[in-house]
XYZ file of C-alpha atoms in Angstrom:
564
model
C 67.054 119.336 104.930
C 68.376 122.757 103.995
C 69.603 124.526 106.916
C 71.812 127.087 107.347
C 74.667 124.486 107.363
C 73.658 122.709 104.053
C 74.154 125.528 102.083
C 77.203 126.581 103.444
C 78.016 122.862 102.055
C 76.774 123.689 98.921
C 78.856 127.080 99.235
C 81.974 125.319 100.273
C 82.029 123.180 96.846
C 83.218 126.350 95.447
C 86.527 127.520 97.215
C 88.361 128.909 94.584
C 85.577 131.402 93.357
C 84.903 132.318 97.168
C 87.922 133.134 97.409
C 88.558 134.779 93.782
C 84.957 136.541 94.750
C 86.333 137.633 98.282
C 89.801 138.637 97.085
C 88.178 141.221 94.015
C 86.088 142.938 96.750
C 89.552 143.270 99.278
C 91.540 145.094 96.866
C 88.040 147.001 95.233
C 87.641 148.284 99.557
C 91.325 149.425 99.025
C 90.616 150.973 95.893
C 87.828 153.247 96.950
C 88.159 153.763 100.842
C 91.633 155.727 100.136
C 89.458 157.969 97.160
C 88.209 160.656 100.143
C 91.143 161.486 101.624
C 91.842 163.084 98.223
C 89.635 165.930 99.226
C 91.559 167.110 102.073
C 94.241 167.283 100.006
C 92.012 170.037 97.536
C 89.978 172.129 100.292
C 93.182 172.059 102.975
C 96.458 172.085 100.427
C 94.962 173.821 96.628
C 92.596 175.854 97.917
C 93.391 176.856 100.975
C 97.064 177.549 100.598
C 98.372 175.756 103.967
C 100.998 172.996 103.192
C 100.993 169.593 103.146
C 102.606 166.537 101.618
C 100.167 166.258 97.887
C 101.150 169.829 96.352
C 105.168 168.944 96.442
C 104.298 164.711 96.030
C 102.724 166.120 92.309
C 105.463 168.389 92.448
C 108.230 166.432 91.532
C 106.798 164.692 89.206
C 105.766 167.521 86.815
C 106.033 171.052 88.614
C 103.028 173.437 87.120
C 102.026 176.212 90.098
C 98.720 176.265 89.120
C 94.682 174.972 91.424
C 92.828 174.002 88.135
C 95.886 171.532 87.028
C 96.273 169.900 90.758
C 91.933 169.488 90.751
C 91.900 167.947 87.210
C 95.199 165.774 88.421
C 92.630 165.007 91.828
C 89.673 164.514 89.418
C 91.327 161.861 86.615
C 93.216 159.893 89.608
C 89.428 159.740 91.426
C 87.491 158.437 87.724
C 90.447 156.232 86.966
C 90.014 154.144 90.504
C 86.472 154.389 89.948
C 86.029 153.342 86.893
C 88.813 150.468 88.014
C 86.661 149.148 91.050
C 83.918 148.947 89.301
C 85.598 146.462 86.512
C 86.516 144.611 89.256
C 83.210 144.116 91.006
C 82.273 143.124 87.251
C 84.499 140.310 87.221
C 83.941 139.473 90.827
C 80.171 139.096 90.423
C 80.675 136.346 86.889
C 82.420 134.255 90.278
C 79.448 135.560 92.674
C 77.005 134.880 89.733
C 78.542 130.917 89.177
C 77.896 130.311 93.087
C 74.587 131.328 94.042
C 72.815 130.291 90.527
C 74.087 126.273 91.125
C 73.611 126.579 95.049
C 69.928 127.926 93.738
C 69.363 124.484 91.828
C 70.974 122.221 94.507
C 67.526 123.398 96.730
C 65.560 122.758 93.865
C 67.284 119.178 93.364
C 66.970 118.632 96.397
C 63.390 119.662 97.242
C 62.356 117.286 93.893
C 64.168 114.048 94.351
C 62.391 114.135 98.400
C 59.397 114.907 95.976
C 60.110 112.459 93.615
C 59.195 110.063 96.316
C 57.322 110.960 98.557
C 53.684 109.563 99.562
C 50.834 110.746 96.871
C 49.186 110.877 99.875
C 51.461 113.968 101.692
C 51.596 115.020 98.516
C 47.475 115.872 98.062
C 47.353 117.384 101.561
C 50.239 119.700 100.933
C 49.089 121.095 96.853
C 50.627 121.261 93.780
C 50.238 125.155 94.351
C 51.868 125.913 98.037
C 54.659 123.321 96.979
C 55.175 125.058 93.560
C 54.448 128.946 95.720
C 57.920 127.950 98.686
C 59.960 126.640 95.934
C 60.027 130.268 94.077
C 59.107 132.861 96.897
C 61.318 130.783 100.295
C 63.944 129.581 97.591
C 64.681 133.256 96.460
C 64.549 134.344 100.444
C 66.799 132.098 101.169
C 69.389 132.930 98.176
C 69.007 136.770 98.884
C 69.769 136.495 101.635
C 72.737 134.004 100.090
C 74.536 135.934 97.704
C 74.649 138.365 100.175
C 76.483 136.361 103.371
C 78.887 135.470 100.422
C 79.977 139.252 101.130
C 79.556 140.400 104.271
C 83.394 139.435 105.366
C 84.218 142.498 102.858
C 81.355 144.605 104.610
C 83.228 143.974 107.854
C 86.738 144.575 106.163
C 85.285 147.903 105.228
C 84.066 149.412 108.549
C 87.021 148.474 110.390
C 89.312 149.538 107.933
C 86.714 153.488 107.258
C 86.782 153.632 111.310
C 90.251 153.585 111.879
C 90.526 155.987 109.371
C 87.451 157.839 111.201
C 89.828 158.011 114.059
C 93.047 158.866 112.853
C 90.846 162.307 110.790
C 89.141 163.178 114.211
C 89.432 160.962 117.541
C 86.215 162.713 119.805
C 83.768 162.597 116.617
C 84.721 158.551 115.339
C 83.686 157.559 119.123
C 80.842 159.906 119.004
C 79.437 158.015 115.626
C 80.808 154.007 117.683
C 78.681 154.610 120.355
C 75.743 155.692 118.756
C 75.197 153.964 115.567
C 75.353 150.660 117.792
C 72.522 151.797 119.754
C 70.011 152.170 116.426
C 71.765 148.786 115.169
C 70.403 147.294 118.334
C 66.857 148.982 118.347
C 66.114 148.229 114.032
C 66.854 144.464 114.952
C 64.653 144.173 117.598
C 62.156 144.173 115.125
C 63.210 142.181 112.729
C 63.202 138.736 115.339
C 59.464 139.674 114.962
C 59.181 141.143 111.567
C 60.434 137.301 111.180
C 57.143 136.358 112.584
C 54.851 138.479 110.146
C 56.888 137.545 106.992
C 56.113 133.796 107.622
C 52.140 134.868 108.638
C 52.132 136.460 105.069
C 54.045 133.425 103.424
C 51.381 131.657 104.528
C 48.712 133.269 103.615
C 50.234 133.795 99.716
C 50.880 130.139 99.866
C 47.222 130.012 100.867
C 46.378 131.757 98.271
C 48.565 130.152 95.553
C 46.510 126.918 96.097
C 43.739 128.156 95.730
C 43.877 130.077 92.707
C 46.252 127.177 90.737
C 43.085 124.432 91.796
C 40.391 127.119 90.602
C 41.976 127.852 87.511
C 43.128 124.149 86.615
C 39.198 123.416 87.448
C 37.620 126.536 86.067
C 36.180 124.559 82.819
C 34.410 122.747 85.153
C 33.726 125.838 87.829
C 31.906 127.230 84.616
C 30.123 123.989 84.001
C 28.290 124.133 87.038
C 27.593 127.875 87.273
C 29.687 128.142 89.959
C 32.453 130.836 88.668
C 30.790 133.515 91.673
C 31.203 130.820 94.654
C 35.094 130.123 94.171
C 36.094 133.537 92.381
C 34.854 135.147 95.670
C 36.916 132.626 97.747
C 39.654 133.222 95.964
C 39.205 136.871 96.070
C 39.030 136.843 100.059
C 42.061 134.889 99.966
C 43.665 137.743 98.308
C 42.221 139.913 100.509
C 44.195 138.423 103.343
C 47.789 138.149 101.369
C 47.030 141.927 100.718
C 45.978 142.558 104.469
C 48.909 140.302 105.719
C 50.976 142.654 103.291
C 49.768 145.083 104.711
C 50.341 144.905 107.825
C 54.146 143.765 107.779
C 54.693 146.228 104.855
C 53.572 149.137 107.155
C 54.979 148.336 110.580
C 58.892 147.775 108.210
C 57.909 151.099 107.380
C 57.813 152.365 110.391
C 60.815 151.347 111.991
C 62.591 152.272 108.445
C 61.257 155.388 108.909
C 62.238 155.835 112.786
C 65.674 153.806 111.855
C 65.899 157.068 108.913
C 65.456 159.268 111.448
C 68.133 158.616 114.413
C 70.519 158.218 111.257
C 69.278 161.616 110.368
C 69.702 162.490 113.456
C 73.294 161.142 113.922
C 74.290 162.530 111.016
C 73.287 166.658 112.750
C 74.410 165.863 115.732
C 78.058 165.198 113.735
C 78.418 167.834 111.891
C 77.163 170.142 114.632
C 80.710 168.743 116.250
C 82.729 168.879 112.555
C 81.617 172.421 112.372
C 82.639 173.275 116.051
C 85.968 171.609 115.953
C 86.416 173.220 112.534
C 85.323 176.659 114.686
C 87.811 175.473 117.166
C 90.789 174.985 114.548
C 91.155 171.212 115.960
C 90.369 170.369 112.933
C 90.582 171.192 108.813
C 87.348 172.037 106.523
C 89.251 169.493 104.282
C 88.974 166.161 107.156
C 85.504 167.309 107.989
C 84.393 167.224 104.784
C 85.954 163.321 104.600
C 85.599 162.490 108.137
C 81.517 163.644 106.793
C 81.701 160.952 103.538
C 83.463 158.382 105.568
C 80.849 158.552 108.055
C 78.261 158.226 105.305
C 80.234 154.781 104.262
C 80.421 153.344 107.357
C 76.740 154.141 107.786
C 76.227 152.219 104.266
C 78.861 148.983 105.707
C 76.120 148.882 108.851
C 72.785 149.659 107.519
C 74.993 146.518 104.953
C 74.975 144.306 108.220
C 70.971 145.230 109.176
C 69.620 144.544 105.947
C 72.272 140.995 105.815
C 70.670 140.732 109.355
C 67.142 141.082 108.305
C 67.710 138.970 105.892
C 68.623 135.607 107.787
C 65.725 136.449 110.203
C 63.460 136.145 106.873
C 65.383 133.418 105.837
C 65.308 131.437 108.366
C 61.533 131.094 108.415
C 61.787 130.825 104.870
C 63.850 127.241 105.613
C 61.501 126.092 108.031
C 58.210 126.645 105.077
C 61.007 124.911 102.455
C 61.671 122.100 105.282
C 57.275 120.942 105.333
C 58.123 119.946 101.673
C 60.931 118.440 103.399
C 58.957 116.376 105.745
C 56.572 114.755 103.946
C 56.315 111.345 104.218
C 58.806 109.247 102.436
C 57.201 105.610 100.403
C 58.572 103.151 101.725
C 61.240 101.817 99.820
C 61.963 97.736 98.495
C 64.865 96.811 97.037
C 63.792 93.955 94.171
C 64.612 90.931 95.087
C 61.582 88.470 92.805
C 60.847 89.866 89.727
C 57.536 87.885 88.818
C 56.576 89.333 85.960
C 59.724 88.684 84.485
C 58.449 86.010 81.408
C 55.253 86.109 81.864
C 52.657 86.664 79.684
C 49.417 86.813 82.383
C 50.038 87.515 86.138
C 47.907 86.327 89.548
C 47.177 88.457 91.879
C 46.100 87.200 96.099
C 45.105 89.576 98.361
C 45.038 88.900 102.089
C 43.743 90.948 105.221
C 44.087 93.852 103.443
C 44.088 96.553 106.117
C 43.940 100.545 104.712
C 42.653 104.087 105.928
C 44.000 108.387 105.288
C 43.878 108.589 108.342
C 42.718 107.385 112.204
C 39.552 108.523 111.206
C 37.894 107.349 107.581
C 39.008 103.123 106.697
C 38.189 102.057 103.599
C 39.347 98.476 104.193
C 39.835 96.056 107.033
C 40.388 92.265 106.418
C 39.651 92.652 102.955
C 41.084 89.737 100.214
C 40.644 89.090 96.950
C 41.732 86.259 94.777
C 42.194 87.069 90.812
C 43.249 84.344 88.684
C 46.407 84.719 85.561
C 44.180 86.188 82.394
C 41.219 86.350 84.109
C 38.713 89.791 83.561
C 36.914 90.773 86.071
C 35.150 93.744 87.349
C 34.741 96.157 90.923
C 31.605 97.488 90.844
C 30.081 99.208 94.182
C 28.608 103.171 95.119
C 30.917 106.602 95.594
C 33.051 105.788 98.416
C 33.361 102.343 99.061
C 37.131 102.237 97.408
C 37.662 100.583 94.255
C 39.621 103.723 92.957
C 41.536 103.497 96.163
C 42.397 99.458 95.526
C 43.896 100.445 91.991
C 46.131 102.762 94.008
C 46.792 100.263 96.644
C 47.745 97.330 93.205
C 49.223 100.014 91.580
C 51.800 100.534 95.207
C 50.757 104.231 95.331
C 48.757 103.426 98.582
C 51.272 101.679 101.104
C 48.478 99.402 103.571
C 48.394 99.761 107.091
C 48.360 95.750 107.354
C 47.845 92.759 104.826
C 49.402 91.478 101.859
C 49.228 91.778 98.393
C 51.367 89.488 95.880
C 52.081 89.195 91.955
C 51.981 85.668 91.050
C 52.565 84.324 94.567
C 56.063 87.212 95.642
C 54.645 89.685 97.986
C 54.949 93.750 97.112
C 57.518 94.207 99.216
C 60.035 91.570 98.115
C 58.895 93.466 94.033
C 59.201 97.297 94.620
C 56.747 99.590 93.640
C 58.776 100.375 90.901
C 58.958 96.808 88.611
C 55.634 96.488 89.885
C 54.606 100.218 88.237
C 56.495 99.148 84.418
C 54.030 96.132 84.897
C 50.755 97.127 86.220
C 48.968 99.853 83.740
C 46.511 102.467 85.323
C 44.148 104.759 82.973
C 42.401 106.577 83.948
C 38.777 107.935 84.017
C 39.538 111.651 84.508
C 43.319 111.630 82.641
C 45.884 114.661 83.247
C 47.404 115.810 80.090
C 50.562 118.263 79.788
C 50.542 121.317 77.212
C 53.148 119.644 75.186
C 52.767 117.844 72.315
C 50.804 114.517 71.359
C 54.782 112.605 70.613
C 55.232 113.661 74.737
C 51.516 112.723 76.085
C 52.222 109.749 74.008
C 55.259 109.239 75.878
C 55.969 110.891 78.897
C 59.475 111.413 77.260
C 60.628 107.841 76.622
C 62.413 106.853 73.585
C 59.014 105.010 71.649
C 59.334 105.416 67.404
C 56.845 106.670 65.581
C 55.243 103.301 64.380
C 54.441 102.456 67.711
C 53.090 105.351 69.050
C 50.288 104.984 65.422
C 49.863 101.538 66.462
C 48.870 102.307 69.926
C 46.914 104.980 68.626
C 44.838 101.917 65.997
C 44.412 99.967 68.837
C 42.959 103.358 71.234
C 40.664 103.654 68.840
C 42.284 107.843 68.099
C 44.739 106.919 65.051
C 42.263 108.606 62.117
C 41.885 112.305 64.417
C 45.752 112.299 65.400
C 46.933 111.445 61.575
C 44.134 114.426 59.544
C 45.493 117.077 62.170
C 48.374 119.208 60.294
C 50.604 118.345 62.834
C 50.457 114.877 63.361
C 51.463 113.936 66.593
C 53.840 117.501 67.387
C 50.125 119.046 67.661
C 49.450 120.573 71.055
C 46.893 119.827 73.884
C 46.952 122.861 75.612
C 46.898 122.853 79.016
C 45.346 119.340 80.704
C 44.509 118.423 77.093
C 42.033 121.097 76.389
C 41.912 120.671 73.277
C 40.919 117.041 73.572
C 37.689 116.712 73.906
C 37.261 113.845 77.214
C 36.720 111.033 75.043
C 39.661 111.174 73.304
C 41.507 112.112 76.947
C 40.273 108.686 77.982
C 41.484 107.466 74.171
C 45.421 108.955 74.536
C 45.379 108.088 78.183
C 44.235 103.792 76.710
C 47.227 104.446 74.316
C 49.830 105.540 76.929
C 49.372 103.136 78.868
C 49.549 100.159 75.841
C 52.500 101.622 74.939
C 54.287 100.339 77.873
C 52.586 96.312 77.443
C 52.235 96.080 81.451
C 50.980 92.337 82.329
C 47.978 93.957 84.321
C 46.005 96.379 83.112
C 42.945 98.096 84.985
C 40.695 100.688 84.075
C 39.051 102.711 86.257
C 36.481 104.215 84.422
C 38.619 105.171 81.598
C 35.616 104.916 78.950
C 32.918 106.388 80.677
C 33.357 109.168 77.897
C 32.828 107.296 75.496
C 29.986 106.574 73.422
C 28.150 103.178 73.030
C 30.056 102.544 69.132
C 33.433 103.745 69.730
C 34.089 102.049 72.759
C 32.576 98.455 71.485
C 35.384 99.554 68.204
C 37.962 100.867 71.271
C 37.015 96.654 73.391
C 37.243 94.649 70.118
C 40.558 95.972 69.183
C 41.311 95.818 73.093
C 40.529 91.446 72.804
C 43.374 90.517 70.815
C 46.069 92.706 72.841
C 44.088 91.901 76.437
C 43.224 88.051 75.317
C 46.627 87.042 78.098
C 46.768 90.063 80.368
C 45.329 90.390 83.581
C 42.250 92.205 83.439
C 41.033 95.152 86.402
C 37.882 97.023 85.149
C 36.198 99.854 87.588
C 32.773 100.437 85.817
C 29.466 101.477 86.217
C 27.770 101.329 83.013
C 26.467 97.297 82.608
C 27.454 96.948 78.772
C 31.768 97.113 80.253
C 30.405 94.980 83.051
C 28.886 92.325 81.015
C 31.921 91.998 78.440
C 33.804 91.321 82.405
C 34.299 86.531 83.678
C 33.271 87.532 87.352
C 32.037 90.901 89.266
C 33.684 91.351 92.737
C 31.500 93.962 94.576
C 32.547 96.708 97.537
C 30.100 97.869 99.422
C 31.347 101.252 101.477
C 30.733 99.574 105.383
C 31.007 96.269 104.415
C 33.953 95.444 102.131
C 33.093 91.612 100.439
C 34.720 89.578 97.506
């Protein structure tokens, strides 16, 4: 799970960088905090002519009795200290940026690794839009808090040092600041606890909106074909309106609290100034000391605001972590180590299903006590009405949907003894509506594996797509567009077939994978496949009668009664 402890352990991996960053922050604090103390020297000794230690100290090096000279000395010294602190700040940022970048990467890797092995049914329930929203927005919230947490120690140190200086300059005024500021702090913290819950609700509707938006844009072609643009975009617009309303509610309440907090700080600042003037009037404090105190009070307010912002980010991060853990709570696909490999050195595979039961939930039973036997090298067609479980059966054979009860055997070895990874290496599934990356034909064929161009062209020839690719100016390097929009439905299906052929599986499952082809192209494709599939076990899910007729055996699935 993504927790504060997990974040701490990730940061802990960078001990040296964190140590250097904090050391540099301390140096910056020690450099910048004394700067306001120059103000009393200038006002009290140079301008007002009071006795002090500043002018004698400067005169010890070079004695020039000119007020402008002393002001220039202080001015140059302040510029040098500010420049030095800025330079050290840049070096410090380079250390912190590396830690933040590595921690952000570690979180995303952890989430992606979990998604890599998540059950497909679980993944489909959450939705890709919501997952992408969490991995961008919520990871960003966590990293903002992480960045601030690495500086919180220095902020506290600065607060302590400034408090000591204030008590040294005028303890009564310091006491007033120490009493009023914590009261404002408590009021602000109460809101942050409530505000984080509101932020969670806003993030939920944003994730819902992202999901709908991604799905609507990805399926825009289908929406346009069905003339449903108004319906779908009204749905997305309604959800965008909900995002606006939730954001407005959160923003207006946040603005109210910030306005109230700012007003309280203004009151505190006004009270402080009036008291400071009173002390100056009574000769209990010099004008220079008053100016320094007001500057230090501003520095203290800045540190307190940083602490308040840190607490706000803490509550926001708790909610963000909970949303990220929605991903981590997705059930993992069962892991089975390969104990036997029934595909090794085998050209064809015997498939047997015994007493299979499968349900998406408690209400929708797809299979119950289903049995099936497919001989080695047999070519079978599976038919049935919509909802009878044809595609579900294909996913079960691939190990994508773990079964509730029953057993699946390949060459007499149960699937749990083989392991899902080994099954998918040897069982190829060609989908009716294959998905494509917005990348080159080469990548969509290989999906990152190392195949030679000769192997790819050979697969394209079998899939009846070679002539089309060969005529393209960029050939295999042609980008197909998002989800293959530059290709026709039939071309996408043939590209998907070529992709599976490259893997040379022992079992091939065609799930309506020629439905977009014309009869002539389908005949040429099936003829080209004859030599390739002659020894392989072939399962064809189809509605087209000509495709069914080419099978050796027909298996009918019925939605109410499932039978062979």
